XYZ file of C-alpha atoms in Angstrom:
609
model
C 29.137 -146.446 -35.597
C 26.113 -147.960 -37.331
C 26.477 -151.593 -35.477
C 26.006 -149.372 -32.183
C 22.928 -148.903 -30.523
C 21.789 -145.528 -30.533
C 21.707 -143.882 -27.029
C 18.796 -143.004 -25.492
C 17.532 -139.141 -26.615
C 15.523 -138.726 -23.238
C 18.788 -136.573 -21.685
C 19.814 -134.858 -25.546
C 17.535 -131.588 -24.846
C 17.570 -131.575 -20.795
C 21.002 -130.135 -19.898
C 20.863 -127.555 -23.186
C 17.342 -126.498 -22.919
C 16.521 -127.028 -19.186
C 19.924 -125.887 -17.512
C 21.339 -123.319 -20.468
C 20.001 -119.659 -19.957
C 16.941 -118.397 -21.386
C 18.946 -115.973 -24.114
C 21.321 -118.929 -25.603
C 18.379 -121.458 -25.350
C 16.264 -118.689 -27.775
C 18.813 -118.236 -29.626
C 19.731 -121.602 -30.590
C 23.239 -121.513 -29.336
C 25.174 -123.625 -26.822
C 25.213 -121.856 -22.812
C 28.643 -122.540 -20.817
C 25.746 -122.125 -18.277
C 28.135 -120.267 -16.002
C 25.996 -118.145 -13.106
C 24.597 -115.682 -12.403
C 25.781 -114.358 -15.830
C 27.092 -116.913 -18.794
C 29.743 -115.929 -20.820
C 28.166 -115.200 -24.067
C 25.808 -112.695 -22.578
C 28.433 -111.108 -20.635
C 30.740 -110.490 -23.888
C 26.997 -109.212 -25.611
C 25.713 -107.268 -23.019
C 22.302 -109.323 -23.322
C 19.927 -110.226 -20.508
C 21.085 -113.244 -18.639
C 18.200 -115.479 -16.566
C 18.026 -119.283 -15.413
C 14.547 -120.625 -15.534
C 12.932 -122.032 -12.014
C 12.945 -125.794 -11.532
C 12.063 -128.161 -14.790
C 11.185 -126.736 -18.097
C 8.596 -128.391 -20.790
C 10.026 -128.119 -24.111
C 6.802 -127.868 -25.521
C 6.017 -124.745 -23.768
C 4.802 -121.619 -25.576
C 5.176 -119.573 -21.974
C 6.600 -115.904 -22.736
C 10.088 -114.819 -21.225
C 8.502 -113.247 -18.175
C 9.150 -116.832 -16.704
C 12.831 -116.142 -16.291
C 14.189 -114.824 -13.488
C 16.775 -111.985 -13.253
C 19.793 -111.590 -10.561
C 20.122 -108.105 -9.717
C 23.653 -106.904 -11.058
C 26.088 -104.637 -8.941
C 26.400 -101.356 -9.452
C 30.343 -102.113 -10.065
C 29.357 -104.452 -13.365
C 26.381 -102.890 -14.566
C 28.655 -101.189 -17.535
C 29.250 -104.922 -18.841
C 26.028 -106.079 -17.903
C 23.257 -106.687 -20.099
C 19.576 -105.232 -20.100
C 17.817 -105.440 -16.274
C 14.833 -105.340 -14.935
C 12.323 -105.725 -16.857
C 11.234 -109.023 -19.476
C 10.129 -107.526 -21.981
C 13.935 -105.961 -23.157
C 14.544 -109.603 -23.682
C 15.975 -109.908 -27.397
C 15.994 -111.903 -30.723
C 18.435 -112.971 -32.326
C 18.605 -110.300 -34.973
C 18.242 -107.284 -32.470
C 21.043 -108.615 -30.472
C 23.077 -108.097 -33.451
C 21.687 -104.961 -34.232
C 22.540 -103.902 -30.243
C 26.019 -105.385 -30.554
C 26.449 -103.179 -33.933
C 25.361 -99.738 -32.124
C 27.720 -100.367 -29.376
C 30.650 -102.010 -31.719
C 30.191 -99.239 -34.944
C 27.668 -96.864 -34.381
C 29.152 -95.637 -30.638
C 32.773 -95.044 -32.345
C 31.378 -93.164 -35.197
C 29.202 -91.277 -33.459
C 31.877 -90.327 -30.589
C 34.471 -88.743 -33.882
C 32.119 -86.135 -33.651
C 35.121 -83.580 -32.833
C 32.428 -81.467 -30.491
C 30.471 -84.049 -29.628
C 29.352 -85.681 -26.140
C 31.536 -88.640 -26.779
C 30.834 -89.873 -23.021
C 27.001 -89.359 -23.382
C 27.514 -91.767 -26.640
C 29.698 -94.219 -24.720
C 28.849 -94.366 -21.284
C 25.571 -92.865 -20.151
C 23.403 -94.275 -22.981
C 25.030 -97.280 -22.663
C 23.762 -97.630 -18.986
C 20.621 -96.587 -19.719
C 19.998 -99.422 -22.540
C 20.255 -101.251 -19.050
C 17.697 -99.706 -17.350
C 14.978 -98.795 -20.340
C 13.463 -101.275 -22.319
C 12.027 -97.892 -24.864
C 16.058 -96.739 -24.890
C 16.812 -100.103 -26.472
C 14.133 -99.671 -29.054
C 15.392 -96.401 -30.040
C 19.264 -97.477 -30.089
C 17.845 -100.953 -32.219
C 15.956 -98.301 -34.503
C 19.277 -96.735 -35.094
C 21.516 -99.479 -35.817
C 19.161 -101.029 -38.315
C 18.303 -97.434 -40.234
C 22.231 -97.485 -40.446
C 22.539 -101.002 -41.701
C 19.803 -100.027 -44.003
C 21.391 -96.831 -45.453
C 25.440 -98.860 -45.901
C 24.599 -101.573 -47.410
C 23.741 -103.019 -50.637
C 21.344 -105.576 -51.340
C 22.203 -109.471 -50.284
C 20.514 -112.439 -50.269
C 18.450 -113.003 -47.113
C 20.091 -116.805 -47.168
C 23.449 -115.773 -47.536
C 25.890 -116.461 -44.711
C 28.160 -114.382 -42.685
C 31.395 -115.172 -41.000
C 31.256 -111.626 -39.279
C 28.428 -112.693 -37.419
C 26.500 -109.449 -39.008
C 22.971 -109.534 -40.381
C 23.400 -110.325 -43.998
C 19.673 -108.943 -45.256
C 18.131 -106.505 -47.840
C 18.513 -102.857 -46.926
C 14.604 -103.187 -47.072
C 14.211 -105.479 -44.253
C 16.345 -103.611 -41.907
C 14.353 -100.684 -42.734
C 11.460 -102.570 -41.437
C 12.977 -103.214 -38.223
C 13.973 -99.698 -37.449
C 10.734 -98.461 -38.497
C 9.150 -101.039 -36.130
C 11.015 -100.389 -33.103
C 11.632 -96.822 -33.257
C 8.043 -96.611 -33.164
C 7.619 -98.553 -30.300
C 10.128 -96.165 -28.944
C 8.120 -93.740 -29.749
C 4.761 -94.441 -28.105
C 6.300 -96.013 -25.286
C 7.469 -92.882 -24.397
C 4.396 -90.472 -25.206
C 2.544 -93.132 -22.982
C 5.191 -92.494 -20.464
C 4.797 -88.927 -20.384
C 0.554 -89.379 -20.816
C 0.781 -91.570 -17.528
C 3.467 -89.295 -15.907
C 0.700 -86.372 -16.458
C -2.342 -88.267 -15.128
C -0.938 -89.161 -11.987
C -0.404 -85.138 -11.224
C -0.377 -82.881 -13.273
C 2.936 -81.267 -11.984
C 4.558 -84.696 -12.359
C 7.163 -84.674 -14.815
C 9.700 -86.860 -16.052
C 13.378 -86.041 -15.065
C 14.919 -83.598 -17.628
C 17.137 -86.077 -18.166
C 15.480 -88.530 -19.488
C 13.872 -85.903 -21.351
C 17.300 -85.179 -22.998
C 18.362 -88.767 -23.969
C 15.299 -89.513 -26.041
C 15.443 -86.047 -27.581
C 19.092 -86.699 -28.692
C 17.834 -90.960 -29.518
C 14.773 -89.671 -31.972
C 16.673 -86.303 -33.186
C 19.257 -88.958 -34.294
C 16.976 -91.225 -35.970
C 15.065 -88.566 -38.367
C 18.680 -86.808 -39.115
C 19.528 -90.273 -40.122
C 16.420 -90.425 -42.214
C 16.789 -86.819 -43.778
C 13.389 -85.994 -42.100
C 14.261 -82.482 -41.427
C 10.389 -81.207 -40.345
C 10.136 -84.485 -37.760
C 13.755 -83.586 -37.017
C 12.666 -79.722 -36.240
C 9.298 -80.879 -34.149
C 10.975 -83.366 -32.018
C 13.883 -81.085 -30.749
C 11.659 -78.455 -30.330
C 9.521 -80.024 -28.016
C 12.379 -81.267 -25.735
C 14.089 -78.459 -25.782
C 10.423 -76.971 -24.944
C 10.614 -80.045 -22.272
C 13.735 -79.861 -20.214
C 15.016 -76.230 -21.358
C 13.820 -74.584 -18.325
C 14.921 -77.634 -16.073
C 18.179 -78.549 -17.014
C 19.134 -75.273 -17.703
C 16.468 -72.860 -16.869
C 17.783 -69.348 -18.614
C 21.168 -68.301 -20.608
C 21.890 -66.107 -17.445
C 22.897 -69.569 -15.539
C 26.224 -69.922 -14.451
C 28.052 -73.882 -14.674
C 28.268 -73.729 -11.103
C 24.640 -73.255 -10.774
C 23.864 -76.152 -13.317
C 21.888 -79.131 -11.176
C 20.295 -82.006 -12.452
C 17.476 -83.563 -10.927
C 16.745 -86.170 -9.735
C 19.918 -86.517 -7.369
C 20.785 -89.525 -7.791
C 21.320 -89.334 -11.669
C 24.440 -87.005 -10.328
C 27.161 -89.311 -11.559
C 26.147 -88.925 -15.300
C 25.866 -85.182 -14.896
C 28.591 -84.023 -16.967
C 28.194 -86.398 -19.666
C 24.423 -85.136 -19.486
C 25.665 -81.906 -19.352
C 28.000 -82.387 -22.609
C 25.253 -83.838 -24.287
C 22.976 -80.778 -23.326
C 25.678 -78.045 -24.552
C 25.825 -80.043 -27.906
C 21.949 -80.116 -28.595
C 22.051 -77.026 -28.033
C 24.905 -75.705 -30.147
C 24.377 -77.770 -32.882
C 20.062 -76.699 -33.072
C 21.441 -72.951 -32.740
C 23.392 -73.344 -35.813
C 20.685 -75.034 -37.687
C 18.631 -72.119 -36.790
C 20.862 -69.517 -37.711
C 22.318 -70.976 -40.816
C 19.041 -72.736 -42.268
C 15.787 -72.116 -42.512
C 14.508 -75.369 -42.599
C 14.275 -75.698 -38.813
C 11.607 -72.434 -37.782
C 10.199 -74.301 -34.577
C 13.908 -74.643 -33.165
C 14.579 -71.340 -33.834
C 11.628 -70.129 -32.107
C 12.212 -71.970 -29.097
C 15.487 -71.173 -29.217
C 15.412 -67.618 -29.564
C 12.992 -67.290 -26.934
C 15.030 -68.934 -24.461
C 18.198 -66.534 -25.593
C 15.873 -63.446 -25.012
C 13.882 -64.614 -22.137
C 14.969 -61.049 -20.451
C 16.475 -58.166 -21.902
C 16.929 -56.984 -18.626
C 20.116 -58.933 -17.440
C 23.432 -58.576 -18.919
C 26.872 -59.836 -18.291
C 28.339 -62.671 -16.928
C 25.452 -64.866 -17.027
C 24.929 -64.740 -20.979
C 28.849 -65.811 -21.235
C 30.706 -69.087 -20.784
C 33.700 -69.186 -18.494
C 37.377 -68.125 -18.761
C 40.089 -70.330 -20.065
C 41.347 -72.534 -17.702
C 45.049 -72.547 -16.774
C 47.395 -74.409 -18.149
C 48.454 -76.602 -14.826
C 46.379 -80.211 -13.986
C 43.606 -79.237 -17.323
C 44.351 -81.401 -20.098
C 44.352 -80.088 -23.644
C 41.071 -82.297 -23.387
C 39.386 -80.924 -21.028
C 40.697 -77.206 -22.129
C 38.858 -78.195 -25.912
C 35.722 -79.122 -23.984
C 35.351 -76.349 -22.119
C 35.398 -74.345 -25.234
C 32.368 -75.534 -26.731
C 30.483 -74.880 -23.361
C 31.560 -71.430 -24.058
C 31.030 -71.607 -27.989
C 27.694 -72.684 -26.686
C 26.330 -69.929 -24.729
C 29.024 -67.245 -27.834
C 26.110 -69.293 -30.215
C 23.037 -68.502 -28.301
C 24.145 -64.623 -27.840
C 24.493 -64.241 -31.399
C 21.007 -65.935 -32.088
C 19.766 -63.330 -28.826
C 21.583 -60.391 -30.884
C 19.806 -61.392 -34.096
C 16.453 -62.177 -32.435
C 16.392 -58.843 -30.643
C 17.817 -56.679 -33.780
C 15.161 -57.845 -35.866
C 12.624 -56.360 -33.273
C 14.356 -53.228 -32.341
C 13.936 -53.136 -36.581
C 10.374 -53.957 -36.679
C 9.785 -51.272 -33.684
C 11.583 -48.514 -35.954
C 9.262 -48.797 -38.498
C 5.964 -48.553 -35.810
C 7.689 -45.387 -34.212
C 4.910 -45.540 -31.449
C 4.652 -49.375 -31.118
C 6.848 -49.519 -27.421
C 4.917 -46.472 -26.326
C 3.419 -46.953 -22.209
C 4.452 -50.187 -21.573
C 7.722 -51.471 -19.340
C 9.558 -53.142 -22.004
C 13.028 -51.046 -22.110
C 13.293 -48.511 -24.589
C 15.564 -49.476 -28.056
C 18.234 -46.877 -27.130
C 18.261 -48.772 -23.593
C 18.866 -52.597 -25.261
C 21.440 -51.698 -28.036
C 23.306 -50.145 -24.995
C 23.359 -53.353 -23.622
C 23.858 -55.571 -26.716
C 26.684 -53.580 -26.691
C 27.965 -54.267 -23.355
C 27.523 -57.827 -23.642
C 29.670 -57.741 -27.358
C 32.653 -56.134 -25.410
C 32.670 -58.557 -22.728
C 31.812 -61.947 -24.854
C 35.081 -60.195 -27.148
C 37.052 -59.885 -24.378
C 36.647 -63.011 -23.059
C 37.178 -64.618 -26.762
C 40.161 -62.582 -26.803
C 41.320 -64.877 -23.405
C 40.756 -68.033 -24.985
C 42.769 -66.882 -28.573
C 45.496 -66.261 -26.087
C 45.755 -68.993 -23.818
C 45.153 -71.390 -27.081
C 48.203 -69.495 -28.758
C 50.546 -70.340 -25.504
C 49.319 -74.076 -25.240
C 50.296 -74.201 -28.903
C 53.349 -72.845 -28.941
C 54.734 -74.647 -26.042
C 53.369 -78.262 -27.350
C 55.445 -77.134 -30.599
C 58.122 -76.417 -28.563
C 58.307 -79.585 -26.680
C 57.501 -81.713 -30.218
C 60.431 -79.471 -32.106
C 63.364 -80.131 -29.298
C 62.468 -83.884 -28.162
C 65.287 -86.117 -28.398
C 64.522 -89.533 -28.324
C 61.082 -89.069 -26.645
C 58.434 -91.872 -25.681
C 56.608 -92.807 -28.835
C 53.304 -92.653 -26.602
C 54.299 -89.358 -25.596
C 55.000 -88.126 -28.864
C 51.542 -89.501 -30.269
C 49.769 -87.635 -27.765
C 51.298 -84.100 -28.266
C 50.787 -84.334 -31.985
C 47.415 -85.417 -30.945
C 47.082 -82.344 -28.703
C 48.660 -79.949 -31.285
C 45.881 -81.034 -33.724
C 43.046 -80.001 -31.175
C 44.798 -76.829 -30.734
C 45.362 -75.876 -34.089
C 41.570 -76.467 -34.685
C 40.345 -74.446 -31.743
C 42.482 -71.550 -32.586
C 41.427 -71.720 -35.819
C 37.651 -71.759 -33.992
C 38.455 -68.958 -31.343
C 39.873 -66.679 -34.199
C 36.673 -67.216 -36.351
C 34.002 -66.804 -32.968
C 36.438 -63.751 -32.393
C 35.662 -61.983 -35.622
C 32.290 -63.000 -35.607
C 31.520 -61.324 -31.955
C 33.698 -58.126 -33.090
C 31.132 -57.589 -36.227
C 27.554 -58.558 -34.345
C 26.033 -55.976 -33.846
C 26.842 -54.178 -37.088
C 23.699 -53.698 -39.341
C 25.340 -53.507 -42.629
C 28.053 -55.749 -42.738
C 30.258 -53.702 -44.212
C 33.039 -54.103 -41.300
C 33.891 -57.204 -42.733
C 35.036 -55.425 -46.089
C 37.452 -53.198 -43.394
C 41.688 -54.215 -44.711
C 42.413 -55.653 -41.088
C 38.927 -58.108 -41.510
C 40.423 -58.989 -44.242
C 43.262 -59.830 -43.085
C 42.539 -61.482 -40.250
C 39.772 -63.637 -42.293
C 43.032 -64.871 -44.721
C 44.792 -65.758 -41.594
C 42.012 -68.067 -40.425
C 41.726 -69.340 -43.787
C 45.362 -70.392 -43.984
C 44.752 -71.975 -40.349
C 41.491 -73.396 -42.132
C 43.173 -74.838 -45.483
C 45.780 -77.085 -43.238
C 43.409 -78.164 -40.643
C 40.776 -79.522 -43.453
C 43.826 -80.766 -45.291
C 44.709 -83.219 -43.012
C 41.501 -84.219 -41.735
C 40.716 -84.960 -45.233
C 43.230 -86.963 -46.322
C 41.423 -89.719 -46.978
C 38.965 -88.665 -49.085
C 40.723 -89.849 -52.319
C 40.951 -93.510 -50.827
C 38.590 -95.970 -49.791
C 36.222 -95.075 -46.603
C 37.248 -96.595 -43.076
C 35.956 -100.146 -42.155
C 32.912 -98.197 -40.955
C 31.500 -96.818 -44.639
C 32.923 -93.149 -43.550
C 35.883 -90.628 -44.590
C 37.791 -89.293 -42.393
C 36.015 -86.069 -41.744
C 32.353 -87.873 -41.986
C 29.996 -86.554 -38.898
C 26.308 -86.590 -37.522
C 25.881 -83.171 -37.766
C 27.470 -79.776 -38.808
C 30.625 -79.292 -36.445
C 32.494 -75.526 -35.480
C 35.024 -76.294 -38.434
C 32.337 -76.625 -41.198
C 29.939 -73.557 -39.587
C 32.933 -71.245 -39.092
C 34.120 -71.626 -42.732
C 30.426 -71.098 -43.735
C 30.389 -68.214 -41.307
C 33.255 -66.404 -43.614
C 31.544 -67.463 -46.979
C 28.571 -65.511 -45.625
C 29.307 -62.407 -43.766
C 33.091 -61.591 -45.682
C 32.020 -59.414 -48.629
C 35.665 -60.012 -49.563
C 35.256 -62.103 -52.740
C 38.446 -63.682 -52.567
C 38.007 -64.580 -48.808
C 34.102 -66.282 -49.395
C 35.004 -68.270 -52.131
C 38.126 -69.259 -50.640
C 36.075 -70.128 -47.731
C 33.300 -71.846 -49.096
C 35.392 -74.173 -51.265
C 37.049 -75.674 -48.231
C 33.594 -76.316 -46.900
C 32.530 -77.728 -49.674
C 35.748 -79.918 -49.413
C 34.524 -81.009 -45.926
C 31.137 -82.729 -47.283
C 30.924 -85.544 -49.749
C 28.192 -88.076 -50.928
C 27.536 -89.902 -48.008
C 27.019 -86.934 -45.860
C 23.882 -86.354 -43.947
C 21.034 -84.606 -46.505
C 20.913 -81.640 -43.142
C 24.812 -81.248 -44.317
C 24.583 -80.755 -47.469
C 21.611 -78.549 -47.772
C 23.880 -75.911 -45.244
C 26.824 -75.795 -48.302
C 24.128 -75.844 -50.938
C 22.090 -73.236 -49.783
C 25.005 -70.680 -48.816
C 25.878 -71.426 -52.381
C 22.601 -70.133 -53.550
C 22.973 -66.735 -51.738
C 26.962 -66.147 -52.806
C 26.298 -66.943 -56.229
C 22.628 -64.244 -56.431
C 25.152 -61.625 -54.669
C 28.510 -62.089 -56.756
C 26.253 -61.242 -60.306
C 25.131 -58.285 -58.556
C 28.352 -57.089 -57.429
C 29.860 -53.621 -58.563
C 32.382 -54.382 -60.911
C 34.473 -51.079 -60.551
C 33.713 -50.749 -56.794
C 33.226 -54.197 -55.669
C 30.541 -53.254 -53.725
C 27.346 -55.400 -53.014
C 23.989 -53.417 -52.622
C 22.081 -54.269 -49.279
C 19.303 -55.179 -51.952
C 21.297 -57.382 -53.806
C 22.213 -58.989 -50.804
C 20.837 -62.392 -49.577
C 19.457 -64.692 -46.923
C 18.353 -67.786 -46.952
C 14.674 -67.973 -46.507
C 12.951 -71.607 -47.498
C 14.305 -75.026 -48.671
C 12.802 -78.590 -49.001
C 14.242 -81.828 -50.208
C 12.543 -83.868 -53.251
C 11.273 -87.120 -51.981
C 14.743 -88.756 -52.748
C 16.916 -86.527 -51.176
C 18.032 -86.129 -54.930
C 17.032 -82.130 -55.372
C 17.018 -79.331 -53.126
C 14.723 -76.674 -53.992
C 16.092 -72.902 -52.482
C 14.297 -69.645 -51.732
C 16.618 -66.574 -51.101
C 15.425 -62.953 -49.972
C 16.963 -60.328 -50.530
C 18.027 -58.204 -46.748
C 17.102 -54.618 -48.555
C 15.008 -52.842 -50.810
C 15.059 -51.915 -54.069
C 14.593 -48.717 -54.663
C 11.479 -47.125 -55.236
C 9.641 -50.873 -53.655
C 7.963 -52.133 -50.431
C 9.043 -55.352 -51.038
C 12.047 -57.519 -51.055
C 13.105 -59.600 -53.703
C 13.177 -62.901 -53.544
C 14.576 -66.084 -56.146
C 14.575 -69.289 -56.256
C 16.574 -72.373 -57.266
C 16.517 -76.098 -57.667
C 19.872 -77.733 -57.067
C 21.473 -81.047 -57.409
C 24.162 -82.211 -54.484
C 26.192 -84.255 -57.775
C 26.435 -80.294 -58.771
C 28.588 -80.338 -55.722
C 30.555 -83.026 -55.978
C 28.602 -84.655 -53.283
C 28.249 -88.114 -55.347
């Protein structure tokens, strides 16, 4: 080889960096140069473009140079970003995209409840269409990488092909484009408003980069920026994508029309939001703007009751899938959620009026006698139709038990797939049963009907339901976590399982029931759970254990002044202390003034470690 003259170099750079595409060539990496799309872009989902005619290697000219085939609609979903130059990527956010759609899409779609086709599908195609999307999924990725791993050397190699760099410099890159998410989008809606000021952008864009940025700060344990941001897009799209709780599904529309292929993903996604901002509402304080916008929406009229404020019957059993039958229970859990914050909202003003005897006097708001007649209505109908669902969920059970218990021989796909459907079921009856109870007791100032011998015992039956279901989906809690850093029962946000057991802890003035209750929570939430999570346990813990040193000991009866709600709560800098206010719900005698104590705990109190 040395006695050989050495080829000419003229041709070494022309055929990689003149005919490769404009992504490899960036990246450093050989093109198969296959057209209109090359392989490795295809299998990244990356933008693919040839440059026109002859390329100087010495020129600093910006990607806008490249030019970009328009994809078909029928292989956009394994196409990479369109349209515009700028969504061009590095190196390292290519592997931070690959990451959100390879680890981050799975984990978030175990959400039990969760929009799993929003995660999967729709946000996917929209990375293709919005350069500000892709900043907001990058953010993501890299706060994730950030939070899992440990310190590495910036030098050190991979064989995974993952980024192998501090913690702190993937912190750096979500912070810097989840910013640019940001403003891209406030200047979106600034420029959407100058043009006309009844211009708006479509709800549903509205609704991805609410979910996108509510992600990001949940992520980040930034509870206030977490509050603000869903507030305003609820604020936003509430009264477009959904315009009142009286709305029926059928009447649910999207706009504009031609978004109306992702409309029930959108409309998943929508129902979750929701659902999951309600309970943070109801169950902590630490999110008062939600709650306001929330509970104004759930009591836009008092003068409507009935079928609007409900979600739909269970469907029958033939051509639904358990599937579908588990997702059309939380669009009904979703509007159950919002009458209970409507039943709370409006209770707490009906109180308020009671003690300003003349405060309602000449104007056309309905009298209080007039809207506890109709709370009441609406209880017996939302219980009745609970009472469906508890019924239809008991037959689906029994007859996937049936089939499981007699099959001889059966297909082992088969099999898999009605143990897999006997799980959901279990689950949502254990759900129904709880949202059952709950409705039944509503409108019940005291909360004394929980104490009654058949609460009780229908609060140990869901708790035996409760101790097998969070049994098995905690297994794996003793061993290590997944390939992904999680457990087994490891989600985004608070799901029905972990607010229903919380639900019991707090309204059951059954001692044995709310501990029993609480520690299976408690079991459902470990060290690597969201700060948002652990606060909920934490601060329920706060108001059991102020009421159980007050309780009667011959009687067993807990004063409504030495009973407690949860009234204020912030997290230390480092996520590493929880401080807790608690109020009490009566008066002492002989006082104007509720009590009120405070608390500083420690999630390793917990077991949360």
């Amino acid at each position: 080889m040395t006695g050989r003259k050495a080829a000419p170099r003229k041709k070494a750079f022309k055929t990689r960096a003149g005919t490769g595409c404009s992504t490899c060539r960036k990246a450093h990496v050989r093109c198969d140069e296959e057209k209109p799309v090359c392989r490795r872009c295809t299998r990244l989902s990356l933008v693919c473009g040839y440059t026109k005619g002859t390329v100087n290697r010495n020129s600093t000219a910006p990607f806008s140079s490249t030019a970009h085939r328009p994809l078909l609609p029928a292989i956009l979903p394994r196409q990479g970003l369109s349209h515009h130059p700028n969504t061009a990527l590095n190196h390292s956010d290519t592997l931070y995209l690959d990451f959100f759609k390879s680890a981050v899409v799975p984990w978030l779609c175990r959400q039990p409840d969760g929009p799993s086709g929003f995660w999967s599908r729709t946000l996917l195609r929209e990375c293709m269409r919005d350069s500000s999307v892709v900043d907001a999924v990058i953010g993501i990725a890299a706060l994730i990488r950030a939070r899992n791993e440990k310190p590495s050397s910036p030098s050190s190699g991979a064989s995974d092909g993952k980024l192998q760099v501090p913690p702190s410099k993937h912190y750096s890159s979500a912070l810097r484009h989840y910013t640019k998410a940001i403003a891209s989008f406030r200047q979106r809606i600034e420029a959407t408003t100058a043009r006309s000021p009844q211009a708006m952008i479509p709800p549903r864009t509205l609704l991805i980069f609410t979910m996108l940025f509510a992600v990001f700060e949940l992520m980040q344990g930034n509870t206030n920026a977490q509050d603000q941001l869903v507030s305003n897009g609820l604020q936003l799209f509430g009264g477009r994508l959904r315009p009142c709780p009286a709305w029926t599904d059928q009447q649910y529309q999207l706009t504009p029309p031609h978004e109306a292929l992702d409309d029930a993903e959108i409309y998943d996604a929508e129902s979750f939001l929701i659902r999951t901002t309600t309970w943070s509402a109801i169950f902590s304080p630490m999110y008062p703007r939600s709650r306001q916008v929330l509970a104004a929406q759930a009591t836009l009229s008092v003068s409507y009751a009935g079928e609007g404020l409900l979600g739909s019957s269970p469907p029958g059993r033939i051509g639904v899938s358990v599937q579908d039958f588990w997702q059309t229970w939380w669009h009904f859990i979703t509007k159950a959620v919002m009458w209970h914050l409507r039943v709370q909202t409006i209770l707490h003003g009906v109180k308020n009026d009671a003690g300003n005897p003349g405060m309602n006097d000449g104007n056309a708001l309905p009298s209080n006698s007039v809207i506890l007649a109709q709370l009441e209505e609406e209880q017996r109908l939302l219980s009745a139709r609970t009472l469906l669902w508890m019924i239809e969920t008991q037959a689906r059970l029994g007859e996937i038990s049936g089939q499981l218990d007699t099959s001889v021989d059966q297909d082992p796909a088969q099999e898999a797939q009605l143990r897999k459907d006997r799980r959901i079921l279990t689950m949502l009856a254990l759900d129904v049963k709880i949202c059952y109870l709950s409705g039944c007791h509503a409108l019940d100032p005291t909360g004394d009907a929980w104490t009654h011998p058949s609460s009780v015992r229908e609060c140990t039956t869901a708790l035996d339901m409760a101790h097998e279901v969070v049994t098995r989906l905690t297994a794996g809690a003793a061993s290590p976590a997944d390939q992904n850093g999680r457990y087994i029962y490891e989600h985004l946000v608070t799901d029905g399982l972990l607010i229903g057991l919380l639900q019991l802890a707090r309204a059951s003035r059954d001692k044995t029931v709310r501990w029993r209750a609480f520690r299976l929570a408690k079991t459902l939430v470990s060290g690597t759970s969201m700060s948002a999570v652990k606060s909920f346990v934490m601060g329920t813990w706060a108001c059991l254990d102020a009421e159980e040193s007050a309780r009667d000991e011959t009687t067993g009866y807990i004063r409504l002044s030495e009973r407690y709600e949860w009234t204020a709560a912030s997290w230390d800098e480092s996520h590493s202390v929880l401080s807790v206010t608690i109020t009490s719900q009566g008066l002492e005698d002989g006082s104007d003034e509720r009590k009120t104590k405070t608390a500083t705990l420690r999630p390793e109190t917990f077991g949360f470690v």
